[in-house]
Amino acid sequence: MERLIKKYLSRLGVGSAKVDLILPKKTYRPGENIKGCLKIIGGTIQQQVSRIDSDLVLINQTKGTEKVVGFKTILSKRQINSTEEHEILFAFKVPPEVPVSSDEISYRFDTKLTFNKGVESMDCDIIKIL
């Protein structure tokens, strides 16, 4: 009975696997190659990962807008067991035409882990473009 409850809670996102984008630094230049890793940490039950998406989002504080200026998608059919940890290499090239960070412009990576049942886990990492 307890396993069944955990299974349904994980479908709602409670106790599901988590994703964490690990970057070597917090500042980058336009056109720079970023190399890091995606750490996946298993939840309370075994789950099937279907994809990982990481979007570089430009935030315009003055206009109150957000725009995806680059993205990386990793398709995966990886099984994540309870409390198991996996690391996947992450590589991303900062678009050369992006404006530098300022009081008005900021950036973040939104990383989303999607499971085969449609449940998602999110991570957010703020970076600066110099």
PDB file of C-alpha atoms in Angstrom:
ATOM      1  CA  MET A   1       0.000   0.000   0.000  1.00  0.00           C
ATOM      2  CA  GLU A   2       2.833   2.414   0.892  1.00  0.00           C
ATOM      3  CA  ARG A   3       4.514   1.809  -2.491  1.00  0.00           C
ATOM      4  CA  LEU A   4       1.259   2.619  -4.282  1.00  0.00           C
ATOM      5  CA  ILE A   5       0.912   5.898  -2.371  1.00  0.00           C
ATOM      6  CA  LYS A   6       4.532   6.845  -3.216  1.00  0.00           C
ATOM      7  CA  LYS A   7       3.872   6.036  -6.875  1.00  0.00           C
ATOM      8  CA  TYR A   8       0.867   8.363  -7.097  1.00  0.00           C
ATOM      9  CA  LEU A   9       2.586  11.129  -5.118  1.00  0.00           C
ATOM     10  CA  SER A  10       5.569  10.999  -7.511  1.00  0.00           C
ATOM     11  CA  ARG A  11       3.185  11.442 -10.457  1.00  0.00           C
ATOM     12  CA  LEU A  12       2.109  14.684  -8.786  1.00  0.00           C
ATOM     13  CA  GLY A  13       5.762  15.691  -8.412  1.00  0.00           C
ATOM     14  CA  VAL A  14       6.043  14.871  -4.697  1.00  0.00           C
ATOM     15  CA  GLY A  15       9.154  12.756  -4.048  1.00  0.00           C
ATOM     16  CA  SER A  16      10.038  12.562  -7.746  1.00  0.00           C
ATOM     17  CA  ALA A  17      13.589  12.627  -9.126  1.00  0.00           C
ATOM     18  CA  LYS A  18      15.344  16.008  -9.228  1.00  0.00           C
ATOM     19  CA  VAL A  19      17.668  17.654 -11.729  1.00  0.00           C
ATOM     20  CA  ASP A  20      20.488  20.092 -10.947  1.00  0.00           C
ATOM     21  CA  LEU A  21      22.531  21.909 -13.605  1.00  0.00           C
ATOM     22  CA  ILE A  22      26.110  22.196 -12.326  1.00  0.00           C
ATOM     23  CA  LEU A  23      28.099  24.987 -14.021  1.00  0.00           C
ATOM     24  CA  PRO A  24      31.826  25.619 -13.463  1.00  0.00           C
ATOM     25  CA  LYS A  25      31.309  29.377 -13.070  1.00  0.00           C
ATOM     26  CA  LYS A  26      28.577  32.036 -13.102  1.00  0.00           C
ATOM     27  CA  THR A  27      29.944  34.479 -15.718  1.00  0.00           C
ATOM     28  CA  TYR A  28      30.320  33.907 -19.470  1.00  0.00           C
ATOM     29  CA  ARG A  29      30.966  35.849 -22.659  1.00  0.00           C
ATOM     30  CA  PRO A  30      28.851  35.902 -25.834  1.00  0.00           C
ATOM     31  CA  GLY A  31      29.908  32.963 -28.025  1.00  0.00           C
ATOM     32  CA  GLU A  32      31.603  31.119 -25.144  1.00  0.00           C
ATOM     33  CA  ASN A  33      31.262  27.344 -24.805  1.00  0.00           C
ATOM     34  CA  ILE A  34      29.884  26.224 -21.448  1.00  0.00           C
ATOM     35  CA  LYS A  35      30.770  22.755 -20.193  1.00  0.00           C
ATOM     36  CA  GLY A  36      29.107  21.440 -17.068  1.00  0.00           C
ATOM     37  CA  CYS A  37      26.955  18.536 -16.007  1.00  0.00           C
ATOM     38  CA  LEU A  38      23.377  17.667 -15.226  1.00  0.00           C
ATOM     39  CA  LYS A  39      22.993  15.810 -11.959  1.00  0.00           C
ATOM     40  CA  ILE A  40      19.890  13.626 -11.666  1.00  0.00           C
ATOM     41  CA  ILE A  41      18.953  12.445  -8.178  1.00  0.00           C
ATOM     42  CA  GLY A  42      16.371   9.681  -7.809  1.00  0.00           C
ATOM     43  CA  GLY A  43      13.240  10.239  -5.762  1.00  0.00           C
ATOM     44  CA  THR A  44      11.219   7.926  -3.575  1.00  0.00           C
ATOM     45  CA  ILE A  45      10.429   5.452  -6.389  1.00  0.00           C
ATOM     46  CA  GLN A  46      11.953   4.268  -9.675  1.00  0.00           C
ATOM     47  CA  GLN A  47      11.064   6.575 -12.602  1.00  0.00           C
ATOM     48  CA  GLN A  48      11.652   6.636 -16.362  1.00  0.00           C
ATOM     49  CA  VAL A  49      13.234   9.874 -17.657  1.00  0.00           C
ATOM     50  CA  SER A  50      12.121  10.848 -21.156  1.00  0.00           C
ATOM     51  CA  ARG A  51      13.963  14.147 -21.735  1.00  0.00           C
ATOM     52  CA  ILE A  52      15.940  16.989 -20.234  1.00  0.00           C
ATOM     53  CA  ASP A  53      15.548  20.549 -21.535  1.00  0.00           C
ATOM     54  CA  SER A  54      17.700  23.508 -20.583  1.00  0.00           C
ATOM     55  CA  ASP A  55      16.700  26.974 -21.835  1.00  0.00           C
ATOM     56  CA  LEU A  56      18.838  30.109 -21.616  1.00  0.00           C
ATOM     57  CA  VAL A  57      16.326  32.838 -20.765  1.00  0.00           C
ATOM     58  CA  LEU A  58      16.965  36.582 -21.228  1.00  0.00           C
ATOM     59  CA  ILE A  59      15.027  38.670 -18.686  1.00  0.00           C
ATOM     60  CA  ASN A  60      14.358  42.312 -19.496  1.00  0.00           C
ATOM     61  CA  GLN A  61      13.662  43.947 -16.123  1.00  0.00           C
ATOM     62  CA  THR A  62      12.482  47.245 -17.661  1.00  0.00           C
ATOM     63  CA  LYS A  63       9.919  45.687 -20.004  1.00  0.00           C
ATOM     64  CA  GLY A  64       9.053  42.830 -17.634  1.00  0.00           C
ATOM     65  CA  THR A  65       9.600  40.273 -20.396  1.00  0.00           C
ATOM     66  CA  GLU A  66      11.380  36.923 -20.707  1.00  0.00           C
ATOM     67  CA  LYS A  67      12.688  35.392 -23.936  1.00  0.00           C
ATOM     68  CA  VAL A  68      14.399  32.053 -24.640  1.00  0.00           C
ATOM     69  CA  VAL A  69      17.631  32.918 -26.504  1.00  0.00           C
ATOM     70  CA  GLY A  70      19.116  29.407 -26.621  1.00  0.00           C
ATOM     71  CA  PHE A  71      18.231  25.850 -25.677  1.00  0.00           C
ATOM     72  CA  LYS A  72      19.620  22.353 -25.265  1.00  0.00           C
ATOM     73  CA  THR A  73      17.514  19.188 -25.337  1.00  0.00           C
ATOM     74  CA  ILE A  74      18.752  15.770 -24.277  1.00  0.00           C
ATOM     75  CA  LEU A  75      16.485  12.858 -25.103  1.00  0.00           C
ATOM     76  CA  SER A  76      16.892  10.010 -22.666  1.00  0.00           C
ATOM     77  CA  LYS A  77      15.235   6.718 -21.872  1.00  0.00           C
ATOM     78  CA  ARG A  78      17.103   6.384 -18.609  1.00  0.00           C
ATOM     79  CA  GLN A  79      15.619   4.565 -15.640  1.00  0.00           C
ATOM     80  CA  ILE A  80      16.346   6.345 -12.337  1.00  0.00           C
ATOM     81  CA  ASN A  81      16.096   4.131  -9.273  1.00  0.00           C
ATOM     82  CA  SER A  82      15.109   5.437  -5.860  1.00  0.00           C
ATOM     83  CA  THR A  83      17.873   7.677  -4.398  1.00  0.00           C
ATOM     84  CA  GLU A  84      20.224   6.805  -7.304  1.00  0.00           C
ATOM     85  CA  GLU A  85      22.416   9.588  -8.775  1.00  0.00           C
ATOM     86  CA  HIS A  86      23.500  10.062 -12.414  1.00  0.00           C
ATOM     87  CA  GLU A  87      25.571  12.745 -14.104  1.00  0.00           C
ATOM     88  CA  ILE A  88      25.200  13.671 -17.767  1.00  0.00           C
ATOM     89  CA  LEU A  89      27.685  15.959 -19.519  1.00  0.00           C
ATOM     90  CA  PHE A  90      26.237  19.338 -20.486  1.00  0.00           C
ATOM     91  CA  ALA A  91      27.615  21.508 -23.304  1.00  0.00           C
ATOM     92  CA  PHE A  92      26.088  24.772 -24.479  1.00  0.00           C
ATOM     93  CA  LYS A  93      27.338  27.638 -26.643  1.00  0.00           C
ATOM     94  CA  VAL A  94      26.211  31.093 -25.543  1.00  0.00           C
ATOM     95  CA  PRO A  95      24.704  32.792 -28.614  1.00  0.00           C
ATOM     96  CA  PRO A  96      27.229  35.367 -29.903  1.00  0.00           C
ATOM     97  CA  GLU A  97      24.599  38.079 -30.424  1.00  0.00           C
ATOM     98  CA  VAL A  98      23.198  38.234 -26.859  1.00  0.00           C
ATOM     99  CA  PRO A  99      23.522  41.561 -25.032  1.00  0.00           C
ATOM    100  CA  VAL A 100      25.658  41.738 -21.901  1.00  0.00           C
ATOM    101  CA  SER A 101      24.078  41.591 -18.449  1.00  0.00           C
ATOM    102  CA  SER A 102      23.150  44.928 -16.883  1.00  0.00           C
ATOM    103  CA  ASP A 103      20.648  46.434 -14.453  1.00  0.00           C
ATOM    104  CA  GLU A 104      18.092  45.983 -17.230  1.00  0.00           C
ATOM    105  CA  ILE A 105      19.176  42.600 -18.713  1.00  0.00           C
ATOM    106  CA  SER A 106      19.763  39.358 -16.793  1.00  0.00           C
ATOM    107  CA  TYR A 107      19.961  35.646 -17.660  1.00  0.00           C
ATOM    108  CA  ARG A 108      19.076  32.277 -16.209  1.00  0.00           C
ATOM    109  CA  PHE A 109      19.091  28.647 -17.280  1.00  0.00           C
ATOM    110  CA  ASP A 110      15.737  26.916 -16.752  1.00  0.00           C
ATOM    111  CA  THR A 111      16.358  23.169 -16.704  1.00  0.00           C
ATOM    112  CA  LYS A 112      13.455  20.730 -16.808  1.00  0.00           C
ATOM    113  CA  LEU A 113      13.542  16.973 -16.262  1.00  0.00           C
ATOM    114  CA  THR A 114      10.505  15.265 -17.847  1.00  0.00           C
ATOM    115  CA  PHE A 115       9.380  11.755 -16.968  1.00  0.00           C
ATOM    116  CA  ASN A 116       7.417   9.383 -19.201  1.00  0.00           C
ATOM    117  CA  LYS A 117       4.217  10.073 -17.234  1.00  0.00           C
ATOM    118  CA  GLY A 118       4.472  13.826 -17.966  1.00  0.00           C
ATOM    119  CA  VAL A 119       5.674  14.788 -14.467  1.00  0.00           C
ATOM    120  CA  GLU A 120       8.413  17.424 -14.428  1.00  0.00           C
ATOM    121  CA  SER A 121      11.201  18.556 -12.115  1.00  0.00           C
ATOM    122  CA  MET A 122      12.704  22.066 -12.500  1.00  0.00           C
ATOM    123  CA  ASP A 123      16.020  23.776 -11.720  1.00  0.00           C
ATOM    124  CA  CYS A 124      16.980  27.438 -12.171  1.00  0.00           C
ATOM    125  CA  ASP A 125      20.539  28.841 -12.422  1.00  0.00           C
ATOM    126  CA  ILE A 126      21.335  32.556 -12.777  1.00  0.00           C
ATOM    127  CA  ILE A 127      24.362  33.533 -14.879  1.00  0.00           C
ATOM    128  CA  LYS A 128      25.904  36.794 -16.110  1.00  0.00           C
ATOM    129  CA  ILE A 129      27.024  37.605 -19.635  1.00  0.00           C
ATOM    130  CA  LEU A 130      30.040  39.961 -19.672  1.00  0.00           C
TER     131      LEU A 130
END
